[in-house]
Amino acid sequence: MVFNAVSSRVRWAFSAVAILFMSHLIPSEMDFILPLSDLHLQVDPWATLALSPGARRDVAKATIVKSATHYKSRTNKKHEKLLIVLQTPHAGTITYVVTDRGPDPDEMEARRNEPSSMSLSPVVSSAKLSSGDVWANDKVFIPGTRRFQSLDRYKKHLGEQYDSLCTVTLNAPMSLAQLAVLLQAVYQHSVHYQLLTYQCYWYAYTVWEILRKEFGGAVSQNKLEDKRGKYMGVNIRREDSVEAITNAYKSAWVAFCNEETRTRQQAEDIIRQAEERGRAGERGRYEEERRELEGYRRMGPLKAQIPECNHELFSSRPYFTGLLKQCSFTLRVFRFLQFHFHVHLRSRF
């Protein structure tokens, strides 16, 4: 027992040191899956961040969804959520996303403070707040790297209040970009939280089932799986939106891929146009040099010595050889005349 405790502490210390160094090496474009501090965001802005053109989108496409586990709270609320495991392109680092649905807390607080609700009994008031058109709060949680909690430690912590109902391990490749598009499609299917239809049970069930049907492989189940979508043992009505949202997700993913292709083609067109402008500028400079050399060719007695101006002017070896010979001959004549001039002067004096 003592040895196990010591070895566990040693492993924890080494992992803490590794995480400390890792946090300083993580590229900034991975801040939406490996943030420095814990990240709590609504699904829509988080998905928009992950799918934004540039380096973040490349990271989202390279991050792989490994599995999804359906959890149910043992507290009175019986809340349900999903734990989705990810493998990032940063040295294969494993992280996770926790996602669930609830009513918008700000709107719920505002409705509780409405004067009309003061005269209602607590039961009627609660039912009125829950069943009305309240904005949904679909959210994600991603652990920060500064105080990173490993997957096993988080599962242990989660197990203190939640039961693991079932896990699907994906055997078909699914990227984080696809997961972001899927979560957006779920939110857009119903942007309102409704207690009897579009609640946390519906959200967790729908996302999990789409992952299982579209990408899933092995499913681990236990005796607690029957608790899905139940409150105090009673089935809570939920919309069966799996097929409709699957179709919406597929259409949204095709549109995303088409938009990405158009963006890439536009970038390639811009680069090609810049290269063409560069080549046109080179041609302009060449023509300017050609005209300048043509002007030199037409100058005075050197006209017969300079060949026709073309792009091979500077590689014309016969021309330069002849020119060097003429210069050498001229120099010898100059030295001959200089010598005889000095001889003549000495003979005079």
Short mmCIF file of C-alpha atoms in Angstrom, two decimals, residues 51-272:
data_model
loop_
_atom_site.label_atom_id
_atom_site.label_comp_id
_atom_site.label_asym_id
_atom_site.label_seq_id
_atom_site.Cartn_x
_atom_site.Cartn_y
_atom_site.Cartn_z
CA LEU A 51 -13.86 26.55 -37.58
CA SER A 52 -12.41 30.01 -38.23
CA PRO A 53 -10.17 30.09 -41.34
CA GLY A 54 -6.49 29.73 -40.66
CA ALA A 55 -4.34 27.80 -38.23
CA ARG A 56 -7.16 27.00 -35.77
CA ARG A 57 -9.17 25.30 -38.50
CA ASP A 58 -6.13 23.21 -39.44
CA VAL A 59 -5.79 22.14 -35.80
CA ALA A 60 -9.50 21.28 -35.59
CA LYS A 61 -9.24 19.11 -38.70
CA ALA A 62 -6.16 17.33 -37.32
CA THR A 63 -7.67 16.65 -33.87
CA ILE A 64 -9.37 13.25 -33.66
CA VAL A 65 -12.47 12.29 -31.65
CA LYS A 66 -11.70 9.02 -29.87
CA SER A 67 -14.76 8.24 -27.74
CA ALA A 68 -17.86 9.64 -26.02
CA THR A 69 -19.25 8.63 -22.62
CA HIS A 70 -22.78 9.38 -21.43
CA TYR A 71 -22.95 10.44 -17.76
CA LYS A 72 -25.92 10.92 -15.43
CA SER A 73 -25.93 12.78 -12.13
CA ARG A 74 -26.88 10.99 -8.91
CA THR A 75 -28.11 14.25 -7.36
CA ASN A 76 -31.73 15.38 -7.31
CA LYS A 77 -31.46 17.11 -10.69
CA LYS A 78 -30.41 13.88 -12.49
CA HIS A 79 -28.52 15.99 -15.02
CA GLU A 80 -26.94 14.29 -18.05
CA LYS A 81 -23.80 15.24 -19.98
CA LEU A 82 -21.20 13.85 -22.39
CA LEU A 83 -17.47 13.38 -21.91
CA ILE A 84 -15.75 13.35 -25.32
CA VAL A 85 -12.10 12.27 -25.55
CA LEU A 86 -9.82 13.96 -28.11
CA GLN A 87 -6.35 13.27 -29.49
CA THR A 88 -4.63 16.49 -30.54
CA PRO A 89 -1.84 16.93 -33.12
CA HIS A 90 0.37 18.38 -30.36
CA ALA A 91 2.58 15.30 -29.82
CA GLY A 92 -0.59 13.19 -29.63
CA THR A 93 -1.71 14.90 -26.41
CA ILE A 94 -4.99 13.53 -25.06
CA THR A 95 -7.57 15.99 -23.77
CA TYR A 96 -11.35 16.02 -23.41
CA VAL A 97 -14.47 18.09 -23.90
CA VAL A 98 -17.47 18.00 -21.56
CA THR A 99 -20.68 19.21 -23.18
CA ASP A 100 -24.25 19.51 -21.94
CA ARG A 101 -27.43 21.59 -22.21
CA GLY A 102 -29.34 23.72 -19.76
CA PRO A 103 -31.53 26.83 -19.71
CA ASP A 104 -29.83 30.19 -20.08
CA PRO A 105 -29.04 31.21 -16.47
CA ASP A 106 -29.35 34.95 -17.08
CA GLU A 107 -32.79 34.60 -18.66
CA MET A 108 -33.95 32.26 -15.90
CA GLU A 109 -32.84 34.76 -13.27
CA ALA A 110 -34.62 37.59 -15.10
CA ARG A 111 -37.85 35.58 -15.27
CA ARG A 112 -37.69 34.74 -11.60
CA ASN A 113 -37.56 38.45 -10.86
CA GLU A 114 -40.63 39.25 -12.98
CA PRO A 115 -43.45 40.74 -10.86
CA SER A 116 -46.02 38.38 -12.39
CA SER A 117 -44.25 35.35 -10.98
CA MET A 118 -44.43 36.66 -7.40
CA SER A 119 -48.11 35.77 -7.04
CA LEU A 120 -47.65 32.21 -8.30
CA SER A 121 -46.94 29.24 -6.10
CA PRO A 122 -43.37 27.89 -6.26
CA VAL A 123 -44.47 24.78 -8.18
CA VAL A 124 -46.46 26.70 -10.78
CA SER A 125 -43.74 29.31 -11.11
CA SER A 126 -41.06 26.66 -11.65
CA ALA A 127 -43.15 24.90 -14.28
CA LYS A 128 -43.82 28.20 -16.03
CA LEU A 129 -40.11 29.02 -16.14
CA SER A 130 -39.08 25.59 -17.35
CA SER A 131 -41.69 25.00 -20.03
CA GLY A 132 -41.57 28.43 -21.68
CA ASP A 133 -39.33 29.51 -24.54
CA VAL A 134 -36.09 29.97 -22.64
CA TRP A 135 -32.88 30.27 -24.60
CA ALA A 136 -30.84 27.09 -24.46
CA ASN A 137 -27.37 27.15 -22.96
CA ASP A 138 -25.42 24.47 -24.86
CA LYS A 139 -21.91 24.67 -23.47
CA VAL A 140 -18.50 23.02 -23.47
CA PHE A 141 -15.81 22.70 -20.83
CA ILE A 142 -12.15 22.04 -21.73
CA PRO A 143 -9.45 21.70 -19.04
CA GLY A 144 -6.61 24.20 -18.96
CA THR A 145 -3.00 23.10 -19.29
CA ARG A 146 -1.78 25.27 -16.39
CA ARG A 147 -3.54 23.06 -13.82
CA PHE A 148 -4.27 20.17 -16.14
CA GLN A 149 -6.43 17.38 -14.76
CA SER A 150 -5.71 14.15 -16.61
CA LEU A 151 -8.55 12.17 -18.13
CA ASP A 152 -8.34 9.46 -15.45
CA ARG A 153 -8.32 12.00 -12.62
CA TYR A 154 -11.26 13.86 -14.14
CA LYS A 155 -13.23 10.62 -14.52
CA LYS A 156 -12.53 9.82 -10.89
CA HIS A 157 -13.68 13.29 -9.86
CA LEU A 158 -16.78 13.05 -12.08
CA GLY A 159 -17.59 9.63 -10.63
CA GLU A 160 -18.16 11.19 -7.22
CA GLN A 161 -21.49 12.61 -8.42
CA TYR A 162 -22.13 11.02 -11.82
CA ASP A 163 -22.64 7.49 -13.13
CA SER A 164 -21.11 6.36 -16.40
CA LEU A 165 -23.96 4.88 -18.45
CA CYS A 166 -22.38 3.89 -21.77
CA THR A 167 -19.34 4.63 -23.94
CA VAL A 168 -18.94 4.54 -27.71
CA THR A 169 -15.41 4.19 -29.10
CA LEU A 170 -15.28 5.51 -32.65
CA ASN A 171 -13.76 3.33 -35.35
CA ALA A 172 -14.43 5.72 -38.26
CA PRO A 173 -12.31 8.89 -38.32
CA MET A 174 -14.06 11.98 -36.99
CA SER A 175 -12.28 15.30 -36.61
CA LEU A 176 -12.92 17.97 -34.04
CA ALA A 177 -14.07 20.19 -36.93
CA GLN A 178 -16.84 17.66 -37.65
CA LEU A 179 -17.77 17.56 -33.96
CA ALA A 180 -18.01 21.37 -33.91
CA VAL A 181 -20.32 21.32 -36.95
CA LEU A 182 -22.44 18.60 -35.31
CA LEU A 183 -22.85 20.51 -32.03
CA GLN A 184 -23.83 23.62 -33.99
CA ALA A 185 -26.44 21.59 -35.89
CA VAL A 186 -27.88 20.29 -32.60
CA TYR A 187 -28.12 23.80 -31.18
CA GLN A 188 -29.65 25.25 -34.35
CA HIS A 189 -32.28 22.48 -34.38
CA SER A 190 -33.67 23.93 -31.16
CA VAL A 191 -32.23 27.15 -29.80
CA HIS A 192 -34.74 27.04 -26.93
CA TYR A 193 -34.62 24.90 -23.81
CA GLN A 194 -37.90 23.11 -23.09
CA LEU A 195 -38.29 20.85 -20.09
CA LEU A 196 -40.43 18.21 -21.81
CA THR A 197 -38.67 18.05 -25.18
CA TYR A 198 -35.36 19.85 -25.66
CA GLN A 199 -33.56 19.39 -22.36
CA CYS A 200 -30.25 17.88 -21.23
CA TYR A 201 -31.57 14.33 -21.80
CA TRP A 202 -32.41 15.11 -25.42
CA TYR A 203 -29.08 16.83 -25.99
CA ALA A 204 -26.84 14.09 -24.59
CA TYR A 205 -28.89 11.29 -26.18
CA THR A 206 -28.96 12.94 -29.62
CA VAL A 207 -25.24 13.72 -29.82
CA TRP A 208 -24.24 10.29 -28.47
CA GLU A 209 -26.54 8.40 -30.86
CA ILE A 210 -25.32 10.33 -33.91
CA LEU A 211 -21.72 9.56 -32.96
CA ARG A 212 -22.61 5.89 -32.56
CA LYS A 213 -24.52 5.58 -35.84
CA GLU A 214 -22.23 7.67 -38.02
CA PHE A 215 -18.77 6.96 -36.58
CA GLY A 216 -19.13 4.41 -33.81
CA GLY A 217 -17.71 0.98 -33.32
CA ALA A 218 -17.42 -0.69 -29.94
CA VAL A 219 -20.07 0.24 -27.36
CA SER A 220 -19.45 -0.55 -23.71
CA GLN A 221 -22.64 -0.84 -21.70
CA ASN A 222 -23.55 -1.60 -18.12
CA LYS A 223 -26.65 -2.09 -16.03
CA LEU A 224 -26.99 1.67 -15.58
CA GLU A 225 -27.59 2.37 -19.28
CA ASP A 226 -31.35 2.07 -18.80
CA LYS A 227 -31.22 5.25 -16.71
CA ARG A 228 -30.68 7.38 -19.81
CA GLY A 229 -33.45 9.93 -20.22
CA LYS A 230 -35.19 8.99 -16.96
CA TYR A 231 -36.03 11.08 -13.93
CA MET A 232 -36.76 9.15 -10.75
CA GLY A 233 -37.24 6.04 -12.88
CA VAL A 234 -39.79 7.72 -15.19
CA ASN A 235 -39.06 8.20 -18.90
CA ILE A 236 -38.97 11.89 -19.74
CA ARG A 237 -40.36 12.69 -23.15
CA ARG A 238 -37.76 13.90 -25.62
CA GLU A 239 -37.86 14.64 -29.30
CA ASP A 240 -36.34 11.90 -31.45
CA SER A 241 -34.30 14.23 -33.63
CA VAL A 242 -31.41 11.92 -34.50
CA GLU A 243 -32.30 11.45 -38.17
CA ALA A 244 -33.23 15.09 -38.80
CA ILE A 245 -30.10 16.44 -37.11
CA THR A 246 -27.91 13.86 -38.86
CA ASN A 247 -29.15 15.15 -42.22
CA ALA A 248 -28.66 18.76 -41.11
CA TYR A 249 -25.14 17.95 -39.92
CA LYS A 250 -24.21 16.27 -43.21
CA SER A 251 -25.50 19.23 -45.22
CA ALA A 252 -23.64 21.68 -42.97
CA TRP A 253 -20.42 19.67 -43.27
CA VAL A 254 -20.66 19.60 -47.07
CA ALA A 255 -21.25 23.37 -47.06
CA PHE A 256 -18.25 23.83 -44.77
CA CYS A 257 -16.01 21.75 -47.06
CA ASN A 258 -17.23 23.63 -50.15
CA GLU A 259 -16.59 26.98 -48.47
CA GLU A 260 -13.11 25.82 -47.48
CA THR A 261 -12.42 24.76 -51.07
CA ARG A 262 -13.55 28.17 -52.35
CA THR A 263 -11.36 29.93 -49.78
CA ARG A 264 -8.35 27.83 -50.76
CA GLN A 265 -8.96 28.47 -54.46
CA GLN A 266 -9.23 32.21 -53.81
CA ALA A 267 -5.93 32.14 -51.91
CA GLU A 268 -4.30 30.20 -54.75
CA ASP A 269 -5.69 32.71 -57.28
CA ILE A 270 -4.23 35.60 -55.28
CA ILE A 271 -0.82 33.90 -55.18
CA ARG A 272 -0.97 33.12 -58.90
#
